[in-house]
XYZ file of C-alpha atoms in Angstrom:
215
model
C -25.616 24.605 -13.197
C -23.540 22.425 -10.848
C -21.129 23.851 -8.052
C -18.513 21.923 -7.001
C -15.129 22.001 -4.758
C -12.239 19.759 -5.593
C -10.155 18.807 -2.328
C -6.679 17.582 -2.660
C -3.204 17.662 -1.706
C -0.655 19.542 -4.260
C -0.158 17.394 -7.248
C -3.301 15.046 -6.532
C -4.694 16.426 -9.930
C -6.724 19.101 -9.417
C -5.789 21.319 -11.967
C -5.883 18.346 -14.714
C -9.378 17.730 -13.752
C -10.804 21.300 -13.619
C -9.182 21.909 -16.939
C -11.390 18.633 -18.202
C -14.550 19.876 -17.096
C -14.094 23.516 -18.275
C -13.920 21.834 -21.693
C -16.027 19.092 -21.415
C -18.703 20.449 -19.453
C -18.246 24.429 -19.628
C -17.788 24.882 -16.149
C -15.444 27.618 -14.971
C -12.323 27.272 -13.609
C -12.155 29.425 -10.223
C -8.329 29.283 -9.146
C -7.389 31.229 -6.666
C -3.876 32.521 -8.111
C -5.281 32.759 -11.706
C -8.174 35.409 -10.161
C -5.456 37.514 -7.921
C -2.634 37.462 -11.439
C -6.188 38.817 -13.293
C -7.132 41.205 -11.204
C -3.814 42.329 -10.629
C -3.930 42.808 -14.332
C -7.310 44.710 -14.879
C -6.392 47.894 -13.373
C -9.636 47.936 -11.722
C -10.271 49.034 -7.995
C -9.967 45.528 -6.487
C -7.220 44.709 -9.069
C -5.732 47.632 -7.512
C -6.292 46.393 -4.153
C -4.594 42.878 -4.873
C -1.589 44.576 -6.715
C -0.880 47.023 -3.234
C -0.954 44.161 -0.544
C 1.396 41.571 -3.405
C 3.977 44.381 -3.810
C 4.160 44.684 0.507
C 4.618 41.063 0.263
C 1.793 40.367 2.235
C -0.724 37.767 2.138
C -4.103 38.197 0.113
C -6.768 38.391 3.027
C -9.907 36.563 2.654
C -12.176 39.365 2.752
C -10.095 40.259 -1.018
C -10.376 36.721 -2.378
C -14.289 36.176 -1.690
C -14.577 39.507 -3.248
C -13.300 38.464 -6.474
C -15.106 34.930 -6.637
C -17.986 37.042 -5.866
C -17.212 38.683 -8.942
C -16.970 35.767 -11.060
C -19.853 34.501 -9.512
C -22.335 37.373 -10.436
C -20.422 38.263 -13.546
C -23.125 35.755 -15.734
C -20.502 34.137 -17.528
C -20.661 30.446 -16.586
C -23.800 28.770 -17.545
C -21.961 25.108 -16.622
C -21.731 26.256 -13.211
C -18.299 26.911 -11.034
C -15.051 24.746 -10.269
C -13.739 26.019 -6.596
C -10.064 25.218 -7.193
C -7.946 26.047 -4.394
C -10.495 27.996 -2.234
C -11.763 27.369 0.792
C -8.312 26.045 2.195
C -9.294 26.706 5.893
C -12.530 26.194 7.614
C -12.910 29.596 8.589
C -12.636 30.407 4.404
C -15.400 27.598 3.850
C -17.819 29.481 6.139
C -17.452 32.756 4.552
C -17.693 30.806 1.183
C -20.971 29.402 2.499
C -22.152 32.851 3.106
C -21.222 34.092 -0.221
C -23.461 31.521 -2.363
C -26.099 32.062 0.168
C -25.833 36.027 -0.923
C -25.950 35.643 -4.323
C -28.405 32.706 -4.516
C -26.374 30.026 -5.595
C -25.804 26.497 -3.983
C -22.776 23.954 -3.462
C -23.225 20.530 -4.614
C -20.697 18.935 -4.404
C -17.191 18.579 -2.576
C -14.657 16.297 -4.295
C -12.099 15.000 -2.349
C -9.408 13.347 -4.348
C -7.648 10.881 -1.853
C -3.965 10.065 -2.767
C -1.626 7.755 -0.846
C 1.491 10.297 0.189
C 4.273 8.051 -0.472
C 3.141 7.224 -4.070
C 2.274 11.125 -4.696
C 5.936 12.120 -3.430
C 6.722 9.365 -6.052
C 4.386 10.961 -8.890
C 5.663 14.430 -8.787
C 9.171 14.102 -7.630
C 9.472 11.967 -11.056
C 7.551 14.767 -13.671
C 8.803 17.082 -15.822
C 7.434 19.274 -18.956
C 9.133 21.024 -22.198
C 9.927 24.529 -21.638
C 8.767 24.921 -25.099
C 5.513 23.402 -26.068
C 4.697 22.192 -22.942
C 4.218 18.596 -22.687
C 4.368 16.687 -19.527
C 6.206 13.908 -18.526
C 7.041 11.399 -16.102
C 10.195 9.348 -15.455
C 8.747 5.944 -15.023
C 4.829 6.683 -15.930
C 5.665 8.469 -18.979
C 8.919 9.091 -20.337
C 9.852 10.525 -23.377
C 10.545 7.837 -26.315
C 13.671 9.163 -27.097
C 15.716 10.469 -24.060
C 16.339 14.165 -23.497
C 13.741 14.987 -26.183
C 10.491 16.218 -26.018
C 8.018 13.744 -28.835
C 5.829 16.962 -29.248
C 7.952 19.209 -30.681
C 11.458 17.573 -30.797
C 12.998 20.165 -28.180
C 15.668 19.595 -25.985
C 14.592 22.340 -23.078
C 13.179 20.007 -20.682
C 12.554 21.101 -17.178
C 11.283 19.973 -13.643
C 10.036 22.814 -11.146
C 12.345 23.943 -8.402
C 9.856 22.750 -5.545
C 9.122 19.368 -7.120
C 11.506 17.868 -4.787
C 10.746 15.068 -1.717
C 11.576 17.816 0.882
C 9.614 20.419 -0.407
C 6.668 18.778 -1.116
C 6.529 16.946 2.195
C 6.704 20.316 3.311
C 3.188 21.251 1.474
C 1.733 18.061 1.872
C 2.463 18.625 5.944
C 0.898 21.889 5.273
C -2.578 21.112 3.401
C -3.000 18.122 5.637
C -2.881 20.775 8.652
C -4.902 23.319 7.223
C -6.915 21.847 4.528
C -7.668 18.422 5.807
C -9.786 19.705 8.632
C -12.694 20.414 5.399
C -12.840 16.654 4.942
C -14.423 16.215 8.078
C -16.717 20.133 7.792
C -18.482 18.887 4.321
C -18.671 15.207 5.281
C -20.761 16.525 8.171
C -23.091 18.488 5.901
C -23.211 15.456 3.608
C -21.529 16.930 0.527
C -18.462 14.980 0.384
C -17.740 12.794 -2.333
C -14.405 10.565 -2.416
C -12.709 9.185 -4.945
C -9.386 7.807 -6.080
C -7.270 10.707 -7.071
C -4.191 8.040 -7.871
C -6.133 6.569 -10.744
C -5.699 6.847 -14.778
C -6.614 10.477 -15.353
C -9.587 9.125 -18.015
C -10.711 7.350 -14.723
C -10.208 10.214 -12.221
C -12.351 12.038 -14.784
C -15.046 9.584 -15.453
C -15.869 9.511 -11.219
C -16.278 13.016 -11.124
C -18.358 13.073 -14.235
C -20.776 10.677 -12.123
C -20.677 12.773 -9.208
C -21.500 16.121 -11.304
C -23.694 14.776 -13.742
């Protein structure tokens, strides 16, 4: 079983990655928002929890979210081991998540950090796109559709961009992560975890560098 943390900025690729190695590798997937919309769903007690403090329009606490990776992580469902996606964000969130593998006797073993250049990222996602109906992603100059206005998949014409993939908005975020999140570049390269690689390569290549570094 092999733990690992993948460190990015939005739109270095995370999610594209994780998804890889829950297929290739049957690791699972530990995203932060996917575990709060399921337990919000379950109707359990923590589920419960999640759904009170969402409808106040308040922020998650930590104390909530390292209760439901505990969950996942003692549930016995991931023989691949576990993709932290999202989570820690802060350095006070990568101490508790410290103390939580400690708990339950698992390890860390790696911390992927997925370096990106921020002009050519603002270029990457500012350009993308994907069919509201199958889909399918796109990309204005890296991978347009053949015919224009028309999705090759499925031969819709619904194509759509996301209202924050705009240059404004995701300077915003990237302004953001870099204030809160960077800070863990310098936590696990003390504790000599941290891995770096290209996050601006092919994806096939992205993937093959963390395939070394998992194993």
């Amino acid at each position: 079983m092999t733990n690992i943390i993948l460190l990015g900025p939005p739109g270095a690729g995370k999610g594209t990655q994780a998804r890889k190695l829950v297929d290739e590798k049957g690791m699972i997937q530990l995203s932060t928002g996917d575990m709060l919309r399921e337990a919000k769903a379950s109707g359990s007690e923590m589920g419960k929890r999640v759904a009170a403090v969402m409808e106040r329009g308040e922020l998650v606490t930590d104390e909530i979210v390292i209760g439901l990776i505990e969950e996942k992580l003692t549930s016995g469902a991931a023989s691949g081991g576990f993709i932290f996606d999202g989570f820690p964000r802060t350095l006070a969130q990568a101490d508790a998540l410290r103390e939580l593998l400690d708990r339950v006797g698992l390890s860390l073993d790696a911390v992927v950090e997925m370096r990106v250049d921020d002009e050519a990222l603002v270029s990457r996602i500012t350009g993308r796109y994907t069919c509201g109906d199958c889909g399918e992603g796109y990309h204005e100059t890296a991978k347009p559709t053949a015919k224009e206005g028309v999705c090759d998949v499925c031969g819709s014409t619904n194509l759509k961009r996301r209202a924050d993939d705009n240059e404004e908005t995701l300077r915003q975020r990237l302004m953001e992560y870099y204030k809160n999140t960077s800070p863990l570049i310098g936590y696990y390269y003390a504790k000599d975890q941290l891995r770096s690689i290209d996050g601006l390569a092919e994806i096939d290549t992205v993937a093959a560098s963390i395939a070394e570094i998992v194993g």
